[in-house]
Tab-separated table of C-alpha atoms in Angstrom:
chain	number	residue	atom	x	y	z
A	6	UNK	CA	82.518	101.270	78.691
A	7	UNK	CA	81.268	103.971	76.044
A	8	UNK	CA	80.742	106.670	79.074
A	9	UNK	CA	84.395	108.288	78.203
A	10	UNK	CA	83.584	108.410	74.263
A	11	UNK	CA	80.184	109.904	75.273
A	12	UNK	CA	81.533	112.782	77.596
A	13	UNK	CA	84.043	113.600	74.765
A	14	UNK	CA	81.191	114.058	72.473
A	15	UNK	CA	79.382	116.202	75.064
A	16	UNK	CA	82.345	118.146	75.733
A	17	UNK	CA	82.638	118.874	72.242
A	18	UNK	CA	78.992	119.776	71.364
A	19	UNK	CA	79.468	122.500	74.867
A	20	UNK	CA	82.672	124.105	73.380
A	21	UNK	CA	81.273	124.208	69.439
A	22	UNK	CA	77.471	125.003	70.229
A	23	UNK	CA	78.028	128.463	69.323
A	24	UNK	CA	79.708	127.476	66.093
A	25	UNK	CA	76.974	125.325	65.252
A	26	UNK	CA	74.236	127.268	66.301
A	27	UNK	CA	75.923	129.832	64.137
A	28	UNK	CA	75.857	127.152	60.955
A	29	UNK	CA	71.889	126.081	61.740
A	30	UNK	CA	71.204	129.704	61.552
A	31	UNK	CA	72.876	130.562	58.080
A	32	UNK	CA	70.958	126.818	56.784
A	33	UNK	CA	67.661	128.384	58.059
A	34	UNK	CA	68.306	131.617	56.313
A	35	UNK	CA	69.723	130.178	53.116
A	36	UNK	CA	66.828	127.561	53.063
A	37	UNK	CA	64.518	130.936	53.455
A	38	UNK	CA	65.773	132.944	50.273
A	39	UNK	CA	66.129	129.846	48.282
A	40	UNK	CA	62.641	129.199	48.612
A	41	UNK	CA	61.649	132.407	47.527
A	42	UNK	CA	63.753	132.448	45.002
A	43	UNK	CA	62.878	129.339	43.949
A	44	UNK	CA	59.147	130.497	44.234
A	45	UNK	CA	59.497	133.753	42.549
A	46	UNK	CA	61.075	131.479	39.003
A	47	UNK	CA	58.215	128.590	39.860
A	48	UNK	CA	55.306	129.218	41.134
A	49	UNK	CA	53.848	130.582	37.738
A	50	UNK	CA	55.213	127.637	35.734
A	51	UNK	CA	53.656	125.151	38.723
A	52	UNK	CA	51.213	126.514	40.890
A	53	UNK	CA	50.502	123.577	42.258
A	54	UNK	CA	54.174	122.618	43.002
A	55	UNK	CA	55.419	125.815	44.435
A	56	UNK	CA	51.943	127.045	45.399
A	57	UNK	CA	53.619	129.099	48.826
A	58	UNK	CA	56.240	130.365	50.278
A	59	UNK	CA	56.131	127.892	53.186
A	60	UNK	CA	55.593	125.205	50.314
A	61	UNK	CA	58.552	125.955	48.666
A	62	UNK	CA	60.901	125.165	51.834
A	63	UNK	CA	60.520	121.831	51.598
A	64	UNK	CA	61.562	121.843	48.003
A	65	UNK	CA	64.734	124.042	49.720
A	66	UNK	CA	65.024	121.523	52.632
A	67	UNK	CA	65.121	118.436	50.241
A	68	UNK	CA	67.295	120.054	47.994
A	69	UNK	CA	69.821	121.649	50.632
A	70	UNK	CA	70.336	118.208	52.471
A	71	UNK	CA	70.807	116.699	48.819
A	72	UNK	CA	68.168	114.372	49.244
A	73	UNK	CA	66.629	115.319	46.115
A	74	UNK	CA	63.077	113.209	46.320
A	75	UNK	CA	62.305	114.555	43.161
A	76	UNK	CA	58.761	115.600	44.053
A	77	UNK	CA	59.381	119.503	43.373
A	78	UNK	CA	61.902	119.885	40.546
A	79	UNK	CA	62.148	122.910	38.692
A	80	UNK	CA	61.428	123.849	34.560
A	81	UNK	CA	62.196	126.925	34.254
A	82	UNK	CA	65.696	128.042	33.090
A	83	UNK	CA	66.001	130.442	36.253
A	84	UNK	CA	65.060	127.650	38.725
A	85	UNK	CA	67.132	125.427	37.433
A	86	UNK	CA	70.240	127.691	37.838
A	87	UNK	CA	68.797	128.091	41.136
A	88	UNK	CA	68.575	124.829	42.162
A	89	UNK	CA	72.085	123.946	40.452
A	90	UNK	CA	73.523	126.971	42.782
A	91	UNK	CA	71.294	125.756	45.995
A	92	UNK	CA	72.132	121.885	45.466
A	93	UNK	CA	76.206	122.985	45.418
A	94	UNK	CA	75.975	125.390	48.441
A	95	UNK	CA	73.854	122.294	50.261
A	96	UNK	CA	76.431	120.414	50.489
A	97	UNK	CA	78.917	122.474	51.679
A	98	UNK	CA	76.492	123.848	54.420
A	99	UNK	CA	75.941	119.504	55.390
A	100	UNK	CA	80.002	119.269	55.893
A	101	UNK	CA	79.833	122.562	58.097
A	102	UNK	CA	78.706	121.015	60.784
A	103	UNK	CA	80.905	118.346	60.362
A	104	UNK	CA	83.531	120.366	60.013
A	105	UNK	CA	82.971	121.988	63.306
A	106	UNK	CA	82.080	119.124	65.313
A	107	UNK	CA	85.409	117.306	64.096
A	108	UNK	CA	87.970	119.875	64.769
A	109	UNK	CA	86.437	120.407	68.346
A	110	UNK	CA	86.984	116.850	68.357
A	111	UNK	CA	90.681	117.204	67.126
A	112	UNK	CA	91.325	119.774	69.928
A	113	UNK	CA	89.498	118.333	72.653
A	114	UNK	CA	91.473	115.121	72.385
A	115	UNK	CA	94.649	116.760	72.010
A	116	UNK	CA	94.255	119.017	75.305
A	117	UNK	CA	93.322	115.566	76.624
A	118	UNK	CA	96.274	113.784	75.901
A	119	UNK	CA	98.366	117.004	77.080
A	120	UNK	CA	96.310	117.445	80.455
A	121	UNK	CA	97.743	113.169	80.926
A	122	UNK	CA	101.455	113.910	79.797
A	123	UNK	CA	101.378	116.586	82.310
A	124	UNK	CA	100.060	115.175	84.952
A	125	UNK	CA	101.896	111.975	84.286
A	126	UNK	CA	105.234	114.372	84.237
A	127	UNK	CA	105.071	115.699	87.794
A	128	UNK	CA	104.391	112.192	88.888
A	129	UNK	CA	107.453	110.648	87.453
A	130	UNK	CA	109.534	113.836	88.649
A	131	UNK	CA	108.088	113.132	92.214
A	132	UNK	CA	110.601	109.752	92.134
A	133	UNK	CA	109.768	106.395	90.881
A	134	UNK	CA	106.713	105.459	89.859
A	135	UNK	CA	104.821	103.505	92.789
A	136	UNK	CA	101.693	101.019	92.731
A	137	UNK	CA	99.768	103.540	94.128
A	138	UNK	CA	100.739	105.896	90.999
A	139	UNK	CA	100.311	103.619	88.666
A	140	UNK	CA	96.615	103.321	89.848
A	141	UNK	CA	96.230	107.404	90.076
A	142	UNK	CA	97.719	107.122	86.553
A	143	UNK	CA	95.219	104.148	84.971
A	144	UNK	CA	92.137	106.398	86.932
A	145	UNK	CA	93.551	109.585	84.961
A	146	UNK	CA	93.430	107.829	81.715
A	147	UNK	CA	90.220	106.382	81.797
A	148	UNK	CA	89.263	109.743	83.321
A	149	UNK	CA	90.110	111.874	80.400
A	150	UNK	CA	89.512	109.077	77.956
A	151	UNK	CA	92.799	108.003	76.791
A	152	UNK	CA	93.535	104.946	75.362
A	153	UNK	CA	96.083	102.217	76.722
A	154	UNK	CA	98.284	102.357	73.578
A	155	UNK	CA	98.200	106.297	74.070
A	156	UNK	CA	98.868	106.322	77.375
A	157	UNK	CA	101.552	103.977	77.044
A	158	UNK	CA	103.221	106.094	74.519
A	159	UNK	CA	102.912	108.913	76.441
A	160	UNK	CA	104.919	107.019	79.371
A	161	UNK	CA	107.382	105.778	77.210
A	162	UNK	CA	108.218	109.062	75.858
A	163	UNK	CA	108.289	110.537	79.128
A	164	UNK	CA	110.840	107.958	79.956
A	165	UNK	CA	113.162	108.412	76.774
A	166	UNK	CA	112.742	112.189	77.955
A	167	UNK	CA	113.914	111.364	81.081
A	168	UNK	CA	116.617	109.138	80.674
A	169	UNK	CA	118.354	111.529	77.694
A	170	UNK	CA	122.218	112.153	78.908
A	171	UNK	CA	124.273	114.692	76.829
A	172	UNK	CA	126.878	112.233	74.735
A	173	UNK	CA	129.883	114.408	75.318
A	174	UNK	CA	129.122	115.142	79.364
A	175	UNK	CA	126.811	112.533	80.630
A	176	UNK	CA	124.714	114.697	82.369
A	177	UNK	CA	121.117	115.201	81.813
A	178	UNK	CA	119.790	117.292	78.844
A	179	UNK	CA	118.399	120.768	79.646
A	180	UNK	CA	114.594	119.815	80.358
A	181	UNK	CA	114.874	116.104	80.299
A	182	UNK	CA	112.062	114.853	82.401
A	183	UNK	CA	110.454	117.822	82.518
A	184	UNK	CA	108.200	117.718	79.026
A	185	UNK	CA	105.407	119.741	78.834
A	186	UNK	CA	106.289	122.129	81.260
């Protein structure tokens, strides 16, 4: 039942890994510097707090995500303008990926939904619409994921497309019943 949804998702995640790939490597690098920024203005003021370098990340992890466990906070007046200025670019880097993964989303089900009406088109310009089509047409919708309210909207526009008669003639529109082509 969920094997559609799931494809989508996978679909997505092929077309955007390179996008998000691209965000998990600025998060690693911005986690970097702010931990050694962060120890740099710290690790005098709490050794035993920001003791390392490798220490320090998970202050940078736990503040980047905007967890903020409050294990590792900062006293000095130059980590706390760091932290203020890591905590603010956290959580724009936590809605990048989002970001990504969403209009991917966006575009993968809109090809969708264009790759039916197309497909659905050249069937209904073939003649009328068979039992036969009608099952090639329910296989290509739960093929590419589309709703039933979708894909009857889709079908009824193609319809109103194709049934559109010039008021002052009576003859077919210029590129009724042939949307999307």
């Amino acid at each position: 039942r969920y094997a559609p949804v799931v494809r989508l998702f996978l679909d997505v995640f092929r077309e955007e890994a390179e996008s998000i790939l691209a965000a998990l490597f600025l998060l690693l690098v911005l986690m970097m510097v702010s931990s050694s920024l962060m120890f740099l203005a710290e690790h005098e003021a709490q050794p035993e707090a920001f003791s390392t370098i490798p220490k320090t990340m998970w202050w940078a992890v736990v503040t980047l995500t905007t967890v903020g466990y409050g294990d590792a906070v900062p006293i000095t007046t130059a980590g706390k303008i760091i932290a203020g200025v890591v905590t603010i670019i956290g959580v724009g880097m936590v809605a990048l990926p989002t970001g990504i993964l969403l209009a991917g989303l966006q575009d993968q089900v809109h090809r969708r939904r264009e790759q039916f009406r197309r497909k659905v088109d050249n069937m209904m310009t073939e003649g009328s619409i068979s039992s036969r089509k009608r099952a090639r047409i329910e296989k290509l919708r739960e093929d590419l994921g589309i709703d039933e309210d979708m894909a009857n909207d889709i079908l009824n526009s193609l319809r109103e497309d194709e049934n559109r008669l010039c008021p002052h003639c009576g003859k077919p529109l210029q590129g009724a019943g042939t949307t999307g082509k």
